[in-house]
Coordinates of C-alpha atoms and ligand atoms in Angstrom, one line a residue:
R20 CA -31.7 -27.5 119.1
R21 CA -28.5 -28.7 117.5
T22 CA -26.4 -26.1 115.8
E23 CA -25.5 -26.9 112.3
R24 CA -22.0 -26.1 111.3
N25 CA -21.8 -24.4 107.9
I26 CA -19.2 -25.9 105.7
A27 CA -20.1 -24.0 102.5
A28 CA -16.5 -22.7 102.2
Q29 CA -15.0 -26.2 102.2
V30 CA -17.7 -27.4 99.8
K31 CA -16.8 -24.6 97.4
N32 CA -13.1 -25.2 97.8
R33 CA -13.1 -28.9 97.4
L34 CA -15.7 -29.5 94.6
P35 CA -15.2 -28.8 90.9
Q36 CA -17.4 -25.9 89.6
A37 CA -19.6 -28.3 87.6
M38 CA -20.5 -30.2 90.7
L39 CA -21.2 -27.0 92.6
D40 CA -23.5 -25.9 89.8
L41 CA -25.3 -29.2 90.0
L42 CA -25.8 -28.8 93.8
K43 CA -27.1 -25.3 93.4
A44 CA -29.5 -26.3 90.7
A45 CA -30.8 -29.2 92.9
G46 CA -31.2 -26.8 95.9
D47 CA -33.0 -24.2 93.8
L48 CA -35.4 -26.8 92.5
G49 CA -36.1 -28.0 96.1
Q50 CA -36.9 -24.5 97.0
E51 CA -39.3 -24.0 94.1
L52 CA -41.1 -27.2 95.0
G53 CA -41.1 -26.4 98.7
W54 CA -39.0 -29.3 99.7
E55 CA -35.8 -29.6 101.7
V56 CA -33.1 -31.3 99.7
Y57 CA -29.9 -32.8 101.1
A58 CA -26.7 -34.3 99.7
V59 CA -26.0 -37.4 101.8
G60 CA -23.7 -40.3 102.5
G61 CA -20.2 -40.9 101.0
F62 CA -20.4 -37.7 99.1
V63 CA -20.5 -35.6 102.3
R64 CA -18.1 -37.8 104.1
D65 CA -15.6 -37.3 101.3
I66 CA -15.9 -33.6 101.4
L67 CA -14.9 -33.6 105.0
L68 CA -12.1 -36.0 104.3
G69 CA -10.9 -33.9 101.3
R70 CA -11.2 -36.9 98.9
P71 CA -12.7 -36.5 95.5
N72 CA -16.1 -38.1 95.1
L73 CA -18.4 -37.3 92.3
D74 CA -21.2 -39.8 93.1
L75 CA -23.9 -37.4 94.2
D76 CA -26.7 -38.9 96.4
L77 CA -29.6 -36.7 97.2
V78 CA -32.4 -37.1 99.7
V79 CA -35.6 -35.1 99.2
E80 CA -38.1 -34.5 102.0
G81 CA -41.0 -34.7 99.6
D82 CA -41.4 -36.7 96.5
G83 CA -38.1 -37.9 95.2
I84 CA -39.3 -39.3 91.9
L85 CA -41.2 -36.1 91.0
F86 CA -38.1 -34.2 92.0
A87 CA -35.9 -36.3 89.8
R88 CA -38.3 -35.8 86.8
K89 CA -38.2 -32.0 87.2
F90 CA -34.5 -32.0 87.7
A91 CA -34.0 -34.0 84.5
E92 CA -36.3 -31.6 82.6
K93 CA -34.4 -28.6 83.9
L94 CA -30.9 -29.8 83.2
G95 CA -31.5 -32.2 80.3
G96 CA -31.5 -35.8 81.0
R97 CA -33.6 -38.9 81.6
V98 CA -34.9 -40.6 84.7
K99 CA -35.1 -44.2 85.8
A100 CA -37.5 -44.5 88.7
H101 CA -38.1 -47.3 91.2
T102 CA -41.6 -46.6 92.4
K103 CA -41.5 -49.3 95.0
F104 CA -38.6 -47.7 96.8
K105 CA -39.5 -44.2 95.9
T106 CA -36.0 -43.7 94.4
A107 CA -34.8 -42.5 91.0
V108 CA -31.6 -42.1 89.1
V109 CA -31.2 -39.0 86.9
I110 CA -28.9 -39.6 84.0
L111 CA -27.9 -36.3 82.6
D112 CA -27.2 -35.8 78.9
D113 CA -23.5 -35.4 79.6
G114 CA -23.5 -38.9 81.3
R115 CA -23.4 -37.8 84.9
R116 CA -25.7 -39.7 87.3
V117 CA -27.5 -38.4 90.4
D118 CA -29.3 -40.7 92.8
V119 CA -32.4 -39.3 94.4
A120 CA -34.2 -40.9 97.4
T121 CA -37.3 -39.9 99.2
A122 CA -37.5 -39.3 102.9
R123 CA -40.9 -39.4 104.4
L124 CA -42.2 -38.3 107.8
E125 CA -42.6 -41.5 109.8
Y126 CA -44.3 -42.3 113.0
Y127 CA -42.8 -44.8 115.4
E128 CA -44.9 -46.6 117.8
Y129 CA -43.0 -47.4 120.9
P130 CA -43.8 -50.6 122.8
A131 CA -46.3 -50.5 125.7
A132 CA -48.0 -47.3 126.5
L133 CA -45.3 -44.9 125.4
P134 CA -46.4 -42.2 122.9
T135 CA -45.9 -42.4 119.2
V136 CA -43.0 -40.3 118.2
E137 CA -42.6 -38.3 115.0
L138 CA -39.1 -38.1 113.7
S139 CA -37.8 -35.7 111.1
S140 CA -37.6 -37.7 107.9
I141 CA -34.0 -36.9 107.1
K142 CA -33.0 -38.2 110.6
M143 CA -34.8 -41.5 110.0
D144 CA -33.2 -41.8 106.6
L145 CA -29.7 -41.3 108.1
Y146 CA -30.5 -43.6 111.0
R147 CA -30.9 -46.5 108.6
R148 CA -27.4 -46.2 107.3
D149 CA -24.4 -48.3 108.1
F150 CA -21.9 -46.1 110.0
T151 CA -21.8 -42.6 111.5
V152 CA -19.3 -41.4 108.9
N153 CA -21.9 -42.3 106.2
A154 CA -24.8 -40.8 108.1
L155 CA -24.1 -37.1 107.3
A156 CA -26.3 -34.8 105.3
L157 CA -25.6 -31.4 103.7
R158 CA -28.4 -28.9 103.2
I159 CA -28.3 -27.4 99.7
N160 CA -31.4 -25.3 99.5
P161 CA -30.6 -21.6 99.0
G162 CA -30.2 -19.7 102.3
R163 CA -29.1 -22.9 104.1
F164 CA -26.6 -24.1 101.6
G165 CA -23.6 -25.8 103.2
Q166 CA -25.2 -26.6 106.6
L167 CA -24.1 -29.9 107.9
V168 CA -26.7 -32.1 109.5
D169 CA -25.0 -34.4 111.9
F170 CA -27.3 -36.3 114.4
F171 CA -24.9 -39.1 115.3
G172 CA -21.5 -37.5 115.9
A173 CA -20.2 -38.3 112.5
E174 CA -17.9 -35.2 112.4
R175 CA -16.3 -36.3 115.6
D176 CA -15.8 -39.9 114.3
I177 CA -14.2 -38.5 111.1
R178 CA -11.9 -36.4 113.2
N179 CA -11.0 -39.4 115.4
R180 CA -10.8 -41.7 112.3
T181 CA -13.3 -44.1 113.7
I182 CA -15.8 -46.5 112.1
R183 CA -18.8 -46.7 114.3
V184 CA -22.3 -48.2 113.9
L185 CA -25.4 -46.2 114.8
H186 CA -27.0 -48.8 117.1
S187 CA -26.2 -52.2 118.6
L188 CA -28.4 -54.3 116.3
S189 CA -26.8 -53.0 113.2
F190 CA -24.8 -56.2 112.3
V191 CA -27.7 -58.4 113.2
E192 CA -29.9 -56.4 110.8
D193 CA -27.3 -56.7 108.1
P194 CA -24.1 -58.7 108.5
T195 CA -22.7 -57.5 105.2
R196 CA -22.0 -54.3 107.1
I197 CA -19.1 -56.2 108.7
L198 CA -17.4 -56.3 105.4
R199 CA -18.3 -52.7 104.7
A200 CA -16.8 -51.7 108.1
I201 CA -13.5 -53.4 107.1
R202 CA -13.6 -51.9 103.6
F203 CA -14.0 -48.3 104.9
E204 CA -11.5 -48.9 107.7
R205 CA -8.8 -49.9 105.4
R206 CA -9.6 -47.4 102.7
F207 CA -9.4 -44.4 104.9
D208 CA -6.9 -45.9 107.3
F209 CA -9.5 -45.6 110.2
Q210 CA -10.1 -47.9 113.1
I211 CA -13.2 -49.8 113.8
G212 CA -14.4 -48.4 117.2
G213 CA -14.2 -50.6 120.4
Q214 CA -17.9 -51.1 120.9
T215 CA -18.4 -51.7 117.1
M216 CA -15.6 -54.3 117.2
R217 CA -17.3 -56.1 120.1
L218 CA -20.6 -56.1 118.1
I219 CA -18.7 -57.6 115.1
K220 CA -17.3 -60.4 117.2
N221 CA -20.7 -61.1 118.7
A222 CA -22.2 -61.3 115.2
L223 CA -19.4 -63.7 114.2
N224 CA -20.0 -65.8 117.3
L225 CA -23.7 -66.0 116.4
E226 CA -22.5 -67.3 113.1
L227 CA -24.5 -64.7 111.3
F228 CA -21.9 -64.7 108.7
S229 CA -22.1 -68.4 107.7
K230 CA -25.8 -67.9 107.2
L231 CA -25.3 -65.0 104.8
S232 CA -26.3 -65.7 101.2
G233 CA -23.5 -66.3 98.7
T234 CA -24.9 -63.5 96.5
R235 CA -24.6 -60.9 99.2
V236 CA -21.1 -62.1 100.3
M237 CA -19.9 -62.0 96.7
H238 CA -21.4 -58.6 96.2
E239 CA -19.4 -57.2 99.1
L240 CA -16.3 -59.1 98.1
Q241 CA -16.5 -57.5 94.7
W242 CA -16.6 -54.0 96.3
I243 CA -13.5 -55.0 98.3
M244 CA -11.7 -56.2 95.2
N245 CA -12.4 -52.8 93.6
E246 CA -10.5 -51.1 96.4
E247 CA -7.0 -49.7 96.0
D248 CA -5.7 -52.4 98.4
P249 CA -8.0 -55.4 98.5
L250 CA -5.4 -57.5 100.3
A251 CA -5.5 -55.2 103.4
C252 CA -9.2 -55.9 103.6
L253 CA -8.8 -59.7 103.1
M254 CA -6.1 -59.8 105.8
R255 CA -8.3 -58.0 108.2
M256 CA -11.1 -60.5 107.4
E257 CA -8.7 -63.4 108.0
E258 CA -7.6 -61.8 111.3
L259 CA -11.3 -61.8 112.4
G260 CA -11.9 -65.3 111.2
I261 CA -14.3 -64.1 108.4
M262 CA -12.6 -65.9 105.6
E263 CA -13.1 -69.2 107.3
A264 CA -16.6 -68.2 108.3
I265 CA -17.4 -67.7 104.6
H266 CA -15.9 -71.1 103.8
P267 CA -13.2 -73.2 105.6
L268 CA -11.3 -73.7 102.3
L269 CA -10.8 -69.9 102.0
K270 CA -8.4 -69.6 104.9
L271 CA -5.7 -67.1 103.9
S272 CA -2.6 -69.2 103.9
R273 CA 0.9 -67.6 103.7
D274 CA 1.2 -68.8 100.1
R275 CA -2.0 -67.1 99.2
V276 CA -1.0 -63.9 100.9
Q277 CA 2.2 -64.0 99.0
V278 CA 0.5 -64.4 95.6
L279 CA -2.2 -61.8 96.5
T280 CA 0.6 -59.4 97.3
E281 CA 2.0 -59.9 93.9
L282 CA -1.5 -59.6 92.3
V283 CA -2.0 -56.2 93.9
K284 CA 1.3 -55.0 92.4
V285 CA 0.6 -56.4 89.0
H286 CA -2.9 -55.1 89.0
N287 CA -1.7 -51.6 89.9
W288 CA 1.0 -51.7 87.3
Y289 CA -1.7 -52.7 84.7
K290 CA -4.1 -50.0 85.8
L291 CA -1.3 -47.4 85.4
L292 CA -0.2 -48.5 82.0
Y293 CA -3.5 -49.6 80.4
L294 CA -6.0 -47.1 81.7
E295 CA -8.3 -47.9 78.8
H296 CA -8.5 -51.6 79.4
E297 CA -11.0 -52.6 82.0
I298 CA -10.3 -55.7 83.9
T299 CA -12.6 -57.4 86.4
P300 CA -10.7 -57.3 89.6
W301 CA -12.6 -60.0 91.4
K302 CA -11.7 -62.6 88.7
L303 CA -8.1 -61.8 89.4
Y304 CA -8.2 -61.9 93.2
V305 CA -10.5 -64.9 93.5
L306 CA -7.9 -66.8 91.6
G307 CA -5.4 -65.9 94.3
M308 CA -7.9 -66.5 97.1
T309 CA -8.6 -70.0 95.9
M310 CA -5.0 -71.0 94.9
G311 CA -4.1 -74.5 96.0
I312 CA -7.7 -75.7 96.1
K313 CA -8.0 -78.9 94.2
R314 CA -10.2 -79.1 91.1
D315 CA -12.7 -81.4 92.7
Q316 CA -13.1 -79.0 95.7
I317 CA -13.3 -75.7 93.9
Q318 CA -17.0 -76.0 93.2
K319 CA -17.6 -75.8 96.9
I320 CA -16.4 -72.3 96.7
T321 CA -18.1 -71.2 93.5
Q322 CA -21.3 -72.6 95.0
R323 CA -20.8 -70.9 98.3
L324 CA -20.2 -67.6 96.6
H325 CA -23.2 -68.3 94.4
F326 CA -21.5 -67.9 91.1
T327 CA -23.9 -68.2 88.1
R328 CA -23.5 -71.2 85.9
R329 CA -21.7 -69.2 83.4
E330 CA -19.3 -67.5 85.9
E331 CA -18.5 -70.9 87.3
R332 CA -17.8 -72.4 83.9
E333 CA -15.6 -69.5 82.9
F334 CA -13.8 -69.5 86.3
L335 CA -13.0 -73.2 86.1
Q336 CA -11.9 -72.8 82.5
L337 CA -9.7 -69.9 83.5
R338 CA -8.0 -72.0 86.2
D339 CA -7.4 -74.9 83.8
M340 CA -6.0 -72.5 81.1
I341 CA -3.7 -71.0 83.7
G342 CA -2.4 -74.4 84.8
D343 CA -1.8 -75.4 81.2
A344 CA -0.1 -72.2 80.4
L345 CA 2.2 -72.4 83.5
M346 CA 3.5 -75.8 82.2
K347 CA 4.0 -74.5 78.7
L348 CA 5.7 -71.4 79.8
M349 CA 8.3 -73.5 81.7
G350 CA 9.4 -74.9 78.4
W351 CA 9.6 -71.5 76.7
R352 CA 13.1 -70.2 76.3
E353 CA 13.8 -66.6 75.6
G354 CA 15.9 -66.1 72.5
R355 CA 15.4 -69.8 71.5
S356 CA 11.7 -70.2 71.5
K357 CA 9.6 -68.4 69.0
L358 CA 7.5 -65.4 69.9
S359 CA 4.6 -66.9 68.1
R360 CA 4.7 -69.8 70.6
L361 CA 4.4 -67.3 73.5
Y362 CA 1.5 -65.7 71.6
S363 CA -0.3 -69.0 71.2
I364 CA 0.2 -69.9 74.9
L365 CA -1.2 -66.6 76.1
H366 CA -3.7 -65.5 73.4
P367 CA -6.6 -67.7 74.5
I368 CA -6.4 -66.5 78.1
P369 CA -8.5 -63.6 79.4
V370 CA -6.4 -60.7 80.7
E371 CA -7.1 -61.6 84.4
G372 CA -5.5 -64.9 83.8
I373 CA -2.5 -63.4 82.2
L374 CA -2.0 -61.0 85.1
F375 CA -2.2 -64.0 87.4
L376 CA 0.5 -65.8 85.4
M377 CA 2.7 -62.8 85.7
A378 CA 2.2 -62.6 89.5
R379 CA 2.9 -66.3 89.8
S380 CA 6.1 -66.3 87.7
R381 CA 9.2 -66.0 89.8
K382 CA 11.4 -65.9 86.7
E383 CA 12.1 -62.4 85.6
H384 CA 12.4 -63.2 81.9
I385 CA 8.9 -64.8 81.9
R386 CA 7.4 -61.7 83.5
R387 CA 9.2 -59.5 81.0
N388 CA 7.9 -61.6 78.1
I389 CA 4.3 -61.6 79.4
S390 CA 4.7 -57.8 79.7
Q391 CA 5.8 -57.7 76.1
Y392 CA 2.8 -59.8 75.1
L393 CA 0.5 -57.3 76.9
S394 CA 2.1 -54.2 75.5
R395 CA 2.6 -55.3 71.9
L396 CA 1.9 -58.8 70.8
R397 CA -1.7 -58.9 71.8
Y398 CA -2.6 -56.0 69.6
L399 CA -1.0 -57.4 66.4
T400 CA -3.5 -58.4 63.8
I401 CA -2.9 -59.7 60.3
E402 CA -4.0 -57.7 57.3
V403 CA -5.6 -60.6 55.5
N404 CA -9.0 -62.0 56.2
G405 CA -11.4 -64.7 55.0
N406 CA -12.6 -62.5 52.1
D407 CA -9.1 -62.3 50.8
L408 CA -8.8 -66.0 50.9
E409 CA -12.1 -66.4 49.0
E410 CA -10.9 -64.0 46.4
M411 CA -7.8 -66.2 45.9
G412 CA -10.2 -68.9 45.0
I413 CA -9.7 -71.0 48.2
E414 CA -12.7 -73.1 49.0
P415 CA -14.1 -71.9 52.4
G416 CA -13.7 -74.4 55.2
P417 CA -11.5 -75.3 58.3
I418 CA -8.5 -74.6 56.2
Y419 CA -9.2 -70.8 56.6
T420 CA -8.6 -71.0 60.3
R421 CA -5.3 -72.9 59.8
I422 CA -4.1 -70.5 57.2
L423 CA -5.0 -67.4 59.2
S424 CA -3.4 -68.8 62.3
R425 CA -0.2 -69.6 60.5
L426 CA -0.2 -66.1 59.0
T427 CA -0.5 -64.7 62.5
D428 CA 2.5 -66.8 63.7
A429 CA 4.5 -65.7 60.8
M430 CA 3.8 -62.0 61.3
I431 CA 4.6 -62.3 65.0
D432 CA 7.9 -63.9 64.3
G433 CA 8.6 -61.0 61.8
R434 CA 8.3 -63.1 58.7
A435 CA 5.3 -61.5 57.0
T436 CA 4.9 -58.0 58.2
T437 CA 3.0 -56.4 55.3
R438 CA -0.3 -57.2 53.6
K439 CA 1.5 -58.0 50.4
K440 CA 3.8 -60.5 52.1
Q441 CA 0.9 -62.0 53.9
L442 CA -1.1 -62.5 50.7
K443 CA 1.9 -64.2 49.1
L444 CA 2.4 -66.5 52.1
A445 CA -1.3 -67.3 52.2
Q446 CA -1.0 -68.7 48.6
K447 CA 1.9 -70.8 49.6
L448 CA 0.3 -72.1 52.8
H449 CA -2.8 -73.0 50.8
K450 CA -0.7 -75.0 48.4
D451 CA 1.3 -76.7 51.1
L452 CA -1.7 -77.4 53.3
S453 CA -3.8 -78.8 50.5
S454 CA -1.1 -81.0 49.1
H455 CA -0.4 -82.2 52.6
E456 CA -4.0 -83.1 53.0
E457 CA -3.9 -85.0 49.7
D458 CA -0.8 -86.9 50.9
S459 CA -2.5 -87.9 54.1
E460 CA -5.6 -89.2 52.3
Ligands
LIG1 P1 -18.3 -45.6 98.2 O1 -17.3 -44.5 98.4 O2 -17.7 -47.0 98.3 O3 -19.2 -45.5 97.1 P2 -20.5 -45.0 99.7 O4 -20.6 -44.5 101.1 O5 -21.0 -44.0 98.7 O6 -19.1 -45.5 99.5 P3 -22.4 -47.0 98.7 O7 -22.2 -48.4 98.8 O8 -22.4 -46.3 97.4 O9 -21.3 -46.3 99.7 O10 -23.7 -46.6 99.5 C1 -24.3 -45.4 99.6 C2 -24.8 -45.1 101.0 O11 -25.8 -46.0 101.3 C3 -23.7 -45.2 102.1 O12 -23.1 -44.0 102.3 C4 -24.5 -45.8 103.2 O13 -24.9 -44.8 104.1 C5 -25.7 -46.5 102.7 N1 -25.5 -47.9 102.7 C6 -25.0 -48.7 101.7 N2 -25.0 -50.0 102.1 C7 -25.6 -50.1 103.3 C8 -25.9 -51.1 104.2 N3 -25.6 -52.4 103.9 N4 -26.5 -50.8 105.3 C9 -26.8 -49.5 105.6 N5 -26.5 -48.5 104.8 C10 -25.9 -48.7 103.7

């Protein structure tokens, strides 16, 4: 029998008290119901690596959905169950989420006359996973709390910093694991093991990748773009010929690497300064990955990656807006051009596009001014609205947009910084604009 190392001490040292309480509560409930409960996957891996990870995945040798319901009752929360997969998510009242899966005893019929084997259910559950480092389980029932269940040499692989699949058909079963291997390798600064690398190359030779659906490729690409250093993953993909396997137009040229390098810097800068502003990283990085592709070719990529109609439309629009803004920014002169001009160039563009412009601009003053737009200008709003104009007796119509936009320009250029001044200017603009309209009639 395998000995199970007990890592309760590490678990207690490395997890916050609230998480420990949650684990204990889950283990106690398992005990009450007579089921073995395990924490599994990335959560356990990251305890051994000493990296914070609060995404708790549980596997129950029993009925996972019933377990989830009782758990939510006990701690206060609700449950979303997927009966088909026998999985559930517990959403606690404080917002924390716990994923619960069911492991059942399964019988495997071996070919020919060999006997049917019964495998412990947690072992089967772990065997279906992608890499050894993700195929660890931690017992949490009282009395066994902290025992590490490691059937496949995961601890050794973590120690040797190796990404290794569990069996040789792994990538044939699911080629997206190739991208996952790269992602974990770069994130932890591990190495894909020798045999595993040979299996990746085999899978690529069999062109498994080119047959992979755009939706699945895009899904994995999105995970990559959410990593700390997406470029490291993309470069590894290029090295293995995966970018071209996805689509020949995606080959990572030196120009693209250069822009992507800047994009990573700008993105990190933005994350640091504007914690509260979410951006969608893939929108930023796909701009870099597709740089230089002509307008009439770009749909080959959006179709290969299975963008929705709406994503495609927005992406094409974004590219056009960026092209347009790049031209206009070339004519913008610090000190001579108005800030309101900068504002009107940048304001229609989603933040991913603005960060792209920043990364693309070699001129220091343009970067500085885009930064000024992000830190200050974009938040400015005038203190006058349509209701105010109506109260002034101005007939509602397209003139409202024109007045309000001119007020915004004036405020940005420092000419009408208070509500009072803005109201006064609105009166004047109304007069000017309507007399101008009469003139032109
Ligand atoms: P992360 O730190 O990125 O969240 P994770 O290991 O938690 O990493 P998830 O993508 O959340 O990864 O997946 C949870 C678990 O499900 C993984 O630990 C892995 O064991 C398993 N898994 C996910 N995707 C696959 C796959 N394509 N094939 C096999 N197992 C997978």
